[in-house]
Tab-separated table of C-alpha atoms in Angstrom:
chain	number	residue	atom	x	y	z
A	1	MET	CA	-32.979	33.516	15.154
A	2	PRO	CA	-33.022	31.483	11.927
A	3	HIS	CA	-29.683	30.633	10.307
A	4	ALA	CA	-28.724	32.373	7.092
A	5	HIS	CA	-27.956	30.239	4.075
A	6	ALA	CA	-24.346	29.003	4.027
A	7	ARG	CA	-22.321	28.294	0.919
A	8	VAL	CA	-19.546	25.726	0.905
A	9	THR	CA	-17.139	25.647	-2.019
A	10	LEU	CA	-15.166	22.462	-2.549
A	11	ALA	CA	-12.066	22.265	-4.739
A	12	HIS	CA	-13.171	19.186	-6.700
A	13	GLU	CA	-15.813	16.455	-6.788
A	14	VAL	CA	-14.127	14.227	-4.198
A	15	ASP	CA	-12.693	16.955	-1.970
A	16	PHE	CA	-13.181	14.893	1.170
A	17	ALA	CA	-10.845	17.029	3.284
A	18	GLY	CA	-12.738	20.197	2.340
A	19	TRP	CA	-16.137	18.584	2.960
A	20	ARG	CA	-15.028	17.224	6.347
A	21	THR	CA	-13.641	20.585	7.522
A	22	ALA	CA	-16.719	22.499	6.418
A	23	THR	CA	-19.095	19.935	7.893
A	24	ARG	CA	-17.430	19.981	11.297
A	25	ARG	CA	-17.554	23.768	11.429
A	26	LEU	CA	-21.169	24.024	10.328
A	27	VAL	CA	-22.428	21.234	12.589
A	28	MET	CA	-20.791	22.943	15.554
A	29	ALA	CA	-22.483	26.173	14.493
A	30	GLY	CA	-25.860	24.392	14.414
A	31	GLN	CA	-26.390	25.019	10.691
A	32	PRO	CA	-29.408	23.097	9.341
A	33	ALA	CA	-28.655	20.763	6.424
A	34	GLY	CA	-31.376	22.379	4.313
A	35	ARG	CA	-29.733	25.803	4.481
A	36	ILE	CA	-26.360	24.851	3.001
A	37	ALA	CA	-25.480	25.212	-0.684
A	38	TRP	CA	-22.636	22.964	-1.872
A	39	ARG	CA	-20.674	23.808	-5.013
A	40	ILE	CA	-17.447	22.870	-6.799
A	41	ASP	CA	-14.892	25.436	-7.932
A	42	ALA	CA	-11.280	24.404	-8.507
A	43	ARG	CA	-10.180	28.059	-8.547
A	44	THR	CA	-11.093	28.538	-4.900
A	45	ALA	CA	-7.983	29.016	-2.806
A	46	ASP	CA	-9.794	28.258	0.465
A	47	PRO	CA	-12.600	25.724	0.081
A	48	ILE	CA	-14.493	27.039	3.125
A	49	GLU	CA	-13.905	30.777	2.922
A	50	ASP	CA	-17.398	31.436	1.578
A	51	GLN	CA	-19.456	29.509	4.110
A	52	GLY	CA	-21.511	32.428	5.279
A	53	ALA	CA	-21.860	30.765	8.679
A	54	GLU	CA	-21.075	32.172	12.074
A	55	ALA	CA	-18.169	30.906	14.129
A	56	PRO	CA	-18.749	27.501	15.754
A	57	GLU	CA	-20.738	27.605	18.986
A	58	GLY	CA	-21.087	23.936	19.941
A	59	ASN	CA	-18.665	21.608	21.625
A	60	PRO	CA	-16.318	19.409	19.587
A	61	PHE	CA	-17.926	16.083	18.724
A	62	HIS	CA	-16.835	12.608	17.728
A	63	VAL	CA	-17.752	10.968	14.432
A	64	SER	CA	-17.655	7.178	14.381
A	65	ARG	CA	-15.017	5.486	12.226
A	66	ALA	CA	-17.748	3.518	10.460
A	67	LEU	CA	-19.519	6.726	9.450
A	68	LEU	CA	-16.299	8.322	8.217
A	69	ASP	CA	-15.543	5.208	6.163
A	70	LEU	CA	-19.023	5.392	4.664
A	71	ALA	CA	-18.572	9.088	3.871
A	72	GLU	CA	-15.223	8.502	2.134
A	73	THR	CA	-16.961	6.126	-0.258
A	74	VAL	CA	-20.264	7.963	-0.766
A	75	ILE	CA	-18.488	11.202	-1.658
A	76	GLN	CA	-17.212	9.391	-4.776
A	77	ALA	CA	-20.778	8.859	-6.058
A	78	ARG	CA	-22.116	10.876	-8.969
A	79	ASP	CA	-25.004	12.313	-6.974
A	80	PRO	CA	-25.388	16.089	-6.436
A	81	ASP	CA	-27.166	15.479	-3.113
A	82	ARG	CA	-24.389	13.362	-1.588
A	83	PHE	CA	-22.771	16.241	0.333
A	84	ALA	CA	-26.071	17.140	2.008
A	85	LEU	CA	-26.832	13.467	2.705
A	86	LEU	CA	-23.520	12.967	4.457
A	87	TYR	CA	-23.897	16.252	6.333
A	88	ARG	CA	-27.248	15.069	7.719
A	89	LEU	CA	-25.719	11.811	8.904
A	90	VAL	CA	-22.865	13.593	10.676
A	91	GLN	CA	-25.290	16.056	12.240
A	92	ARG	CA	-27.418	13.189	13.536
A	93	ASN	CA	-24.332	11.425	14.864
A	94	ALA	CA	-23.256	14.607	16.665
A	95	ALA	CA	-26.744	14.915	18.162
A	96	GLY	CA	-26.347	11.558	19.863
A	97	GLU	CA	-27.628	8.975	17.373
A	98	ARG	CA	-25.305	5.981	17.678
A	99	ASP	CA	-24.729	3.016	15.390
A	100	LEU	CA	-26.267	4.893	12.483
A	101	THR	CA	-24.476	2.852	9.847
A	102	THR	CA	-26.145	-0.366	11.053
A	103	ARG	CA	-29.687	0.962	10.542
A	104	THR	CA	-30.299	-0.334	7.041
A	105	ASP	CA	-33.991	0.595	7.252
A	106	ASP	CA	-33.138	4.269	7.802
A	107	PRO	CA	-33.808	6.239	4.566
A	108	ASP	CA	-30.526	8.176	4.702
A	109	ILE	CA	-28.465	5.054	5.419
A	110	ALA	CA	-30.322	3.046	2.788
A	111	ARG	CA	-29.525	5.716	0.203
A	112	ALA	CA	-25.881	5.866	1.313
A	113	LEU	CA	-25.557	2.090	0.950
A	114	VAL	CA	-26.960	2.199	-2.589
A	115	LEU	CA	-24.388	4.847	-3.520
A	116	THR	CA	-21.646	2.839	-1.810
A	117	GLN	CA	-22.385	-0.228	-3.903
A	118	ALA	CA	-22.390	1.838	-7.098
A	119	VAL	CA	-18.969	3.254	-6.196
A	120	ARG	CA	-17.598	-0.202	-5.383
A	121	ASP	CA	-18.856	-1.563	-8.702
A	122	ASP	CA	-17.340	1.336	-10.651
A	123	THR	CA	-14.051	1.023	-8.788
A	124	ALA	CA	-13.829	-2.682	-9.648
A	125	ARG	CA	-14.660	-1.918	-13.286
A	126	LEU	CA	-12.009	0.811	-13.482
A	127	ARG	CA	-9.334	-1.442	-12.036
A	128	ALA	CA	-10.237	-4.368	-14.264
A	129	HIS	CA	-10.732	-2.622	-17.594
A	130	LEU	CA	-8.788	0.654	-17.780
A	131	GLU	CA	-5.853	0.047	-20.100
A	132	LEU	CA	-2.813	2.308	-20.124
A	133	PRO	CA	-0.365	1.672	-22.975
A	134	ALA	CA	3.154	0.632	-22.015
A	135	GLU	CA	4.685	3.907	-23.154
A	136	ASP	CA	6.819	6.562	-21.519
A	137	MET	CA	3.718	8.767	-21.177
A	138	ALA	CA	0.584	6.604	-21.084
A	139	ILE	CA	-2.742	8.248	-22.002
A	140	GLY	CA	-6.123	6.660	-21.348
A	141	GLN	CA	-9.830	7.472	-21.589
A	142	TRP	CA	-12.507	6.445	-19.100
A	143	THR	CA	-16.234	6.907	-18.569
A	144	SER	CA	-17.712	6.086	-15.198
A	145	GLU	CA	-20.967	6.386	-13.290
A	146	SER	CA	-19.022	7.600	-10.241
A	147	HIS	CA	-16.079	9.874	-9.440
A	148	VAL	CA	-13.686	6.960	-8.848
A	149	LEU	CA	-10.732	8.140	-10.925
A	150	VAL	CA	-9.095	10.449	-8.374
A	151	PRO	CA	-9.436	8.117	-5.335
A	152	ASN	CA	-7.840	5.326	-7.372
A	153	ALA	CA	-4.854	7.389	-8.483
A	154	ARG	CA	-2.493	5.446	-6.216
A	155	PHE	CA	-3.711	2.129	-7.613
A	156	LEU	CA	-3.160	3.351	-11.174
A	157	THR	CA	0.251	4.763	-10.297
A	158	ILE	CA	1.447	1.503	-8.771
A	159	GLN	CA	0.028	-0.524	-11.653
A	160	ARG	CA	1.882	1.797	-14.032
A	161	SER	CA	5.044	1.307	-11.973
A	162	LEU	CA	5.307	5.018	-11.143
A	163	ARG	CA	5.766	6.121	-14.769
A	164	PRO	CA	3.854	9.243	-15.932
A	165	TRP	CA	0.281	8.819	-17.150
A	166	ALA	CA	-2.866	10.813	-17.812
A	167	VAL	CA	-6.472	9.637	-17.874
A	168	SER	CA	-9.373	11.711	-19.189
A	169	THR	CA	-13.054	11.400	-18.325
A	170	PRO	CA	-15.891	13.611	-19.613
A	171	ASP	CA	-15.500	15.659	-16.398
A	172	GLU	CA	-11.775	15.860	-15.757
A	173	THR	CA	-8.248	14.830	-16.645
A	174	LEU	CA	-5.941	13.359	-14.044
A	175	LEU	CA	-2.180	13.690	-14.611
A	176	TRP	CA	0.557	11.814	-12.762
A	177	THR	CA	3.919	13.400	-13.603
A	178	GLY	CA	5.982	10.687	-11.938
A	179	ARG	CA	6.315	12.889	-8.864
A	180	SER	CA	2.989	14.618	-8.245
A	181	LEU	CA	-0.709	14.308	-9.053
A	182	HIS	CA	-2.655	17.055	-10.851
A	183	LEU	CA	-6.331	17.479	-11.674
A	184	LEU	CA	-6.641	19.346	-14.969
A	185	PRO	CA	-9.659	21.399	-16.111
A	186	PRO	CA	-12.471	19.641	-18.015
A	187	GLY	CA	-11.771	19.322	-21.719
A	188	THR	CA	-7.979	19.242	-21.328
A	189	ASP	CA	-6.364	17.129	-24.028
A	190	PRO	CA	-3.522	15.218	-22.328
A	191	SER	CA	-1.894	14.488	-25.704
A	192	ALA	CA	-1.391	18.261	-26.101
A	193	LEU	CA	0.633	18.569	-22.889
A	194	PRO	CA	4.161	19.932	-23.391
A	195	THR	CA	6.849	17.312	-23.827
A	196	ASP	CA	9.009	18.877	-21.129
A	197	ARG	CA	8.054	17.048	-17.927
A	198	GLU	CA	9.323	19.852	-15.719
A	199	SER	CA	6.585	22.103	-17.096
A	200	TRP	CA	3.927	19.642	-15.907
A	201	GLU	CA	4.622	20.561	-12.299
A	202	GLY	CA	2.046	23.049	-11.109
A	203	THR	CA	-0.342	22.158	-13.931
A	204	GLY	CA	-3.972	22.307	-12.823
A	205	LEU	CA	-4.965	21.567	-9.242
A	206	THR	CA	-2.245	19.712	-7.341
A	207	LEU	CA	-3.708	16.872	-5.263
A	208	ARG	CA	-2.052	15.634	-2.112
A	209	PRO	CA	-2.730	11.932	-1.451
A	210	ALA	CA	-3.486	12.645	2.198
A	211	ASP	CA	-6.405	14.881	1.168
A	212	LEU	CA	-8.099	12.274	-1.037
A	213	PRO	CA	-10.764	9.823	0.098
A	214	ARG	CA	-9.765	6.206	0.285
A	215	PRO	CA	-10.933	4.077	-2.644
A	216	ALA	CA	-13.914	1.816	-2.057
A	217	LEU	CA	-11.723	-1.269	-2.544
A	218	ARG	CA	-8.428	-2.166	-0.886
A	219	LEU	CA	-5.349	-1.313	-2.883
A	220	THR	CA	-4.513	-4.956	-3.591
A	221	GLU	CA	-8.018	-5.787	-4.879
A	222	GLY	CA	-7.691	-6.033	-8.648
A	223	LEU	CA	-3.964	-5.274	-8.561
A	224	ASP	CA	-2.031	-7.378	-11.049
A	225	ILE	CA	1.236	-7.878	-9.185
A	226	ALA	CA	2.767	-9.594	-12.206
A	227	ARG	CA	2.491	-6.331	-14.196
A	228	ILE	CA	4.414	-4.217	-11.692
A	229	ASP	CA	7.920	-3.700	-13.018
A	230	SER	CA	9.629	-1.368	-10.556
A	231	LEU	CA	10.750	-2.111	-7.005
A	232	PRO	CA	9.401	1.158	-5.475
A	233	ALA	CA	5.963	0.416	-6.918
A	234	LEU	CA	6.081	-3.149	-5.625
A	235	ILE	CA	7.023	-1.991	-2.118
A	236	ALA	CA	4.285	0.667	-2.172
A	237	ALA	CA	1.690	-1.915	-3.186
A	238	ALA	CA	2.761	-4.438	-0.550
A	239	ARG	CA	2.529	-1.801	2.181
A	240	ASP	CA	-1.269	-2.167	2.180
A	241	CYS	CA	-1.350	-5.921	1.572
A	242	LEU	CA	-4.246	-7.700	3.279
A	243	ILE	CA	-4.167	-10.866	1.181
A	244	CYS	CA	-4.011	-13.099	4.267
A	245	PRO	CA	-5.534	-12.559	7.757
A	246	MET	CA	-2.052	-12.438	9.340
A	247	ALA	CA	-1.544	-8.958	7.876
A	248	ARG	CA	-4.189	-7.535	10.228
A	249	GLN	CA	-2.332	-8.665	13.347
A	250	THR	CA	1.065	-7.126	12.629
A	251	THR	CA	2.500	-3.627	12.769
A	252	GLN	CA	3.352	-3.405	9.081
A	253	THR	CA	4.441	-5.219	5.954
A	254	VAL	CA	8.185	-5.956	6.077
A	255	PHE	CA	9.337	-6.138	2.490
A	256	SER	CA	13.006	-6.024	1.529
A	257	ASP	CA	16.372	-4.350	1.788
A	258	GLY	CA	18.365	-3.921	-1.407
A	259	ARG	CA	18.123	-2.692	-4.956
A	260	PRO	CA	17.201	-3.961	-8.427
A	261	GLY	CA	20.213	-5.436	-10.154
A	262	ALA	CA	21.730	-6.876	-6.982
A	263	ALA	CA	23.644	-9.964	-8.067
A	264	LEU	CA	22.897	-11.934	-4.909
A	265	MET	CA	19.446	-12.422	-3.342
A	266	LEU	CA	18.995	-13.861	0.149
A	267	VAL	CA	15.519	-15.193	0.984
A	268	GLY	CA	14.644	-15.872	4.614
A	269	GLU	CA	11.522	-17.205	6.292
A	270	GLN	CA	9.590	-14.240	7.746
A	271	PRO	CA	10.269	-11.061	9.732
A	272	GLY	CA	10.621	-11.313	13.491
A	273	ASP	CA	9.448	-9.070	16.307
A	274	GLN	CA	12.102	-6.380	15.791
A	275	GLU	CA	11.705	-6.439	12.007
A	276	ASP	CA	7.940	-5.984	12.385
A	277	ARG	CA	8.478	-2.910	14.531
A	278	VAL	CA	11.220	-1.368	12.387
A	279	GLY	CA	9.851	-2.312	8.956
A	280	ARG	CA	13.101	-3.801	7.556
A	281	PRO	CA	14.188	-7.438	7.250
A	282	PHE	CA	17.067	-8.944	9.228
A	283	VAL	CA	17.645	-6.192	11.804
A	284	GLY	CA	17.354	-8.401	14.916
A	285	PRO	CA	19.928	-10.822	16.348
A	286	ALA	CA	19.766	-13.140	13.301
A	287	GLY	CA	20.212	-10.151	11.006
A	288	GLN	CA	23.218	-8.870	12.904
A	289	LEU	CA	24.748	-12.339	12.672
A	290	LEU	CA	24.020	-12.402	8.938
A	291	ASP	CA	25.839	-9.087	8.479
A	292	ARG	CA	28.944	-10.471	10.243
A	293	THR	CA	28.988	-13.656	8.203
A	294	LEU	CA	28.524	-11.778	4.919
A	295	HIS	CA	31.499	-9.591	5.765
A	296	GLU	CA	33.585	-12.630	6.691
A	297	ALA	CA	32.598	-14.305	3.408
A	298	GLY	CA	33.831	-11.276	1.455
A	299	ILE	CA	30.366	-10.133	0.312
A	300	THR	CA	29.478	-6.436	0.383
A	301	ARG	CA	25.946	-5.278	1.139
A	302	ASP	CA	25.778	-3.580	-2.286
A	303	ALA	CA	25.831	-7.026	-3.865
A	304	VAL	CA	22.932	-8.325	-1.756
A	305	TYR	CA	19.139	-8.046	-1.891
A	306	VAL	CA	17.560	-9.392	1.323
A	307	THR	CA	13.920	-10.414	1.628
A	308	ASN	CA	11.644	-13.054	3.163
A	309	ALA	CA	9.272	-15.634	1.748
A	310	VAL	CA	6.536	-14.282	4.062
A	311	LYS	CA	6.140	-10.536	4.514
A	312	HIS	CA	4.366	-10.401	7.892
A	313	PHE	CA	5.375	-11.571	11.357
A	314	ARG	CA	3.444	-14.638	12.519
A	315	PHE	CA	3.469	-14.947	16.302
A	316	GLN	CA	1.725	-16.083	19.483
A	317	ARG	CA	1.181	-13.695	22.363
A	318	ARG	CA	2.505	-14.660	25.780
A	319	GLY	CA	1.647	-11.774	28.059
A	320	THR	CA	3.448	-8.758	26.613
A	321	ARG	CA	5.781	-10.917	24.473
A	322	ARG	CA	5.260	-11.933	20.851
A	323	LEU	CA	6.777	-15.347	20.207
A	324	HIS	CA	7.763	-16.441	16.706
A	325	GLU	CA	5.429	-18.998	15.122
A	326	LYS	CA	6.367	-20.860	11.950
A	327	PRO	CA	4.396	-19.578	8.917
A	328	THR	CA	1.900	-21.973	7.376
A	329	VAL	CA	1.794	-23.195	3.787
A	330	GLU	CA	-1.148	-20.819	3.304
A	331	ASN	CA	0.988	-17.880	4.465
A	332	VAL	CA	3.757	-18.797	2.030
A	333	THR	CA	1.265	-19.245	-0.811
A	334	ALA	CA	-0.378	-15.872	-0.097
A	335	CYS	CA	3.007	-14.113	-0.303
A	336	ALA	CA	4.200	-16.056	-3.356
A	337	PRO	CA	3.211	-13.317	-5.878
A	338	TRP	CA	5.346	-10.766	-3.996
A	339	LEU	CA	8.409	-13.038	-3.991
A	340	ALA	CA	7.900	-13.901	-7.665
A	341	ALA	CA	7.743	-10.198	-8.541
A	342	GLU	CA	10.886	-9.477	-6.501
A	343	ARG	CA	12.808	-12.192	-8.328
A	344	ARG	CA	11.612	-10.885	-11.704
A	345	ILE	CA	12.466	-7.237	-10.946
A	346	VAL	CA	15.752	-7.754	-9.074
A	347	ALA	CA	16.903	-10.552	-11.442
A	348	PRO	CA	19.684	-11.934	-9.189
A	349	ARG	CA	22.349	-14.241	-10.570
A	350	VAL	CA	22.514	-16.307	-7.367
A	351	LEU	CA	19.655	-16.878	-4.912
A	352	VAL	CA	20.443	-18.184	-1.419
A	353	MET	CA	17.566	-19.852	0.437
A	354	LEU	CA	17.944	-19.413	4.206
A	355	GLY	CA	16.091	-22.331	5.796
A	356	ALA	CA	13.453	-24.863	4.784
A	357	THR	CA	10.562	-22.384	4.503
A	358	ALA	CA	12.489	-20.157	2.089
A	359	ALA	CA	13.714	-23.162	0.092
A	360	GLY	CA	10.185	-24.546	-0.198
A	361	ALA	CA	8.860	-21.156	-1.326
A	362	VAL	CA	11.515	-20.834	-4.055
A	363	LEU	CA	11.645	-24.445	-5.235
A	364	GLY	CA	7.919	-25.139	-4.892
A	365	ARG	CA	8.378	-28.398	-3.005
A	366	SER	CA	9.239	-29.773	0.403
A	367	VAL	CA	12.946	-29.402	1.179
A	368	THR	CA	15.176	-31.209	3.669
A	369	ILE	CA	18.139	-28.945	4.413
A	370	GLY	CA	20.550	-31.811	5.162
A	371	ARG	CA	20.008	-33.379	1.736
A	372	GLU	CA	20.145	-30.249	-0.416
A	373	ARG	CA	22.471	-27.894	1.426
A	374	SER	CA	25.626	-26.471	-0.125
A	375	ARG	CA	25.109	-27.528	-3.735
A	376	PRO	CA	24.220	-25.301	-6.722
A	377	ILE	CA	20.662	-25.778	-8.022
A	378	PRO	CA	19.756	-24.445	-11.503
A	379	LEU	CA	16.542	-22.386	-11.330
A	380	ALA	CA	13.991	-21.908	-14.111
A	381	ASP	CA	14.759	-18.186	-14.510
A	382	GLY	CA	18.416	-18.878	-15.309
A	383	SER	CA	19.778	-18.034	-11.871
A	384	THR	CA	21.515	-20.458	-9.520
A	385	GLY	CA	19.969	-21.456	-6.197
A	386	LEU	CA	21.776	-22.466	-3.031
A	387	VAL	CA	20.124	-23.945	0.075
A	388	THR	CA	21.572	-23.319	3.540
A	389	VAL	CA	20.348	-22.800	7.097
A	390	HIS	CA	18.708	-19.679	8.497
A	391	PRO	CA	21.067	-17.538	10.646
A	392	SER	CA	18.749	-18.106	13.630
A	393	PHE	CA	19.794	-21.784	13.471
A	394	LEU	CA	23.270	-20.724	14.577
A	395	LEU	CA	21.829	-18.871	17.551
A	396	ARG	CA	19.951	-21.966	18.705
A	397	GLN	CA	23.016	-24.211	18.973
A	398	PRO	CA	23.362	-25.781	22.436
A	399	ASP	CA	27.031	-25.045	23.148
A	400	GLU	CA	30.007	-23.004	21.991
A	401	ASP	CA	31.576	-25.825	19.987
A	402	ALA	CA	28.373	-26.359	18.006
A	403	ARG	CA	27.982	-22.626	17.413
A	404	THR	CA	31.576	-22.344	16.172
A	405	ARG	CA	31.179	-25.333	13.860
A	406	GLU	CA	27.863	-24.182	12.375
A	407	TYR	CA	29.091	-20.610	12.033
A	408	ALA	CA	32.067	-21.772	9.938
A	409	ARG	CA	29.840	-23.961	7.776
A	410	PHE	CA	27.413	-21.093	7.176
A	411	VAL	CA	30.255	-18.758	6.172
A	412	ALA	CA	31.452	-21.451	3.779
A	413	ASP	CA	28.002	-21.557	2.162
A	414	LEU	CA	28.062	-17.783	1.693
A	415	ARG	CA	31.535	-18.001	0.149
A	416	LEU	CA	30.221	-20.633	-2.231
A	417	ALA	CA	27.414	-18.248	-3.204
A	418	ARG	CA	30.011	-15.517	-3.786
A	419	ASP	CA	32.082	-17.835	-5.978
A	420	LEU	CA	29.016	-18.705	-8.052
A	421	LEU	CA	28.614	-15.051	-9.014
A	422	PRO	CA	30.117	-13.987	-12.358
A	423	ALA	CA	33.150	-11.822	-11.656
A	424	ALA	CA	31.656	-8.855	-13.499
A	425	THR	CA	28.742	-8.709	-11.022
A	426	LEU	CA	30.918	-8.285	-7.927
A	427	PRO	CA	31.280	-4.682	-6.665
A	428	SER	CA	34.851	-3.456	-6.866
């Protein structure tokens, strides 16, 4: 019995979640690609309520990660046939065709790759050339050959440092309220939006980031870290950092612990095994020792911003263990823009460098701890630097006498850092 025509209604042009749900249901029902009508209607409460297809009959199937990645990019193309093209590829994959994405001579794959390149080019152009004025509510205009605006909303938000903005294209207007993302109807004039921000909530179609396709480029590609001026935006951007290969081997980016305006910044070397698992710096044995010495030096945590020169854990595997490996100069250089942005945003009055790696990253030269320890160093940004050992150095001492001696000397360095702080910056 031939299948009736099915209609699939998607909420917007890059409604990847709606397309994926409808495609899985229709493929399982055996619906031919040629008997599906795809349309866009933002007013639809349920994007698949009007499919016109019978309940699924087939068994659940697996779609390769490579094909899903391809689909997330192709759906951003300005091509009315893209939904049907991607449906055919999924249907073929479900029927047993493997390694589809590697068959560059296949007509469907060849077409998908052409659309992918167009989306990548438009994404790069958007990131490089869209200008949003540095105002409380930034408004921009953009014309693109692809539907790349919505997938790049997170990039634009981070680059705008989480402040509200709106960007209009001939097809749509995207509004970031500072808390949520909204897709407004075509022809909406963002300059006519009410001045009361609370009234923006619920405007247009609310987009959840989890329902959007990933942009064709990594978040950090084209991101100008030097323009980010809020700590939450900086942390959000670094979360997806793949600047150096080391990032692909670790659990996550380990950024910082503290707040903008902290008078004292402590810079260590890199996160360790426990920090990599937890996602916060200085939570392992060295971190616990640091907390004790700070308390003994009379420094409260509210006065301290803690970070590392390198944001990922470099290690060697020994069976099930991950053993610390000193970061390379290349690792430090790759992370340098993050540390520079932290120093600019936090603006500490005193910066303590914990170990030679941290000192080299801050001072931009090779540092011998014995020669430069425990003396104030004027820094170019007007703050004062202080070189000391890393807390892990105390843990490596060979006997109790050495540990006691080095512990006392480290506490003395922290007290010196405290005394270098202007009195007005110390928490009461």
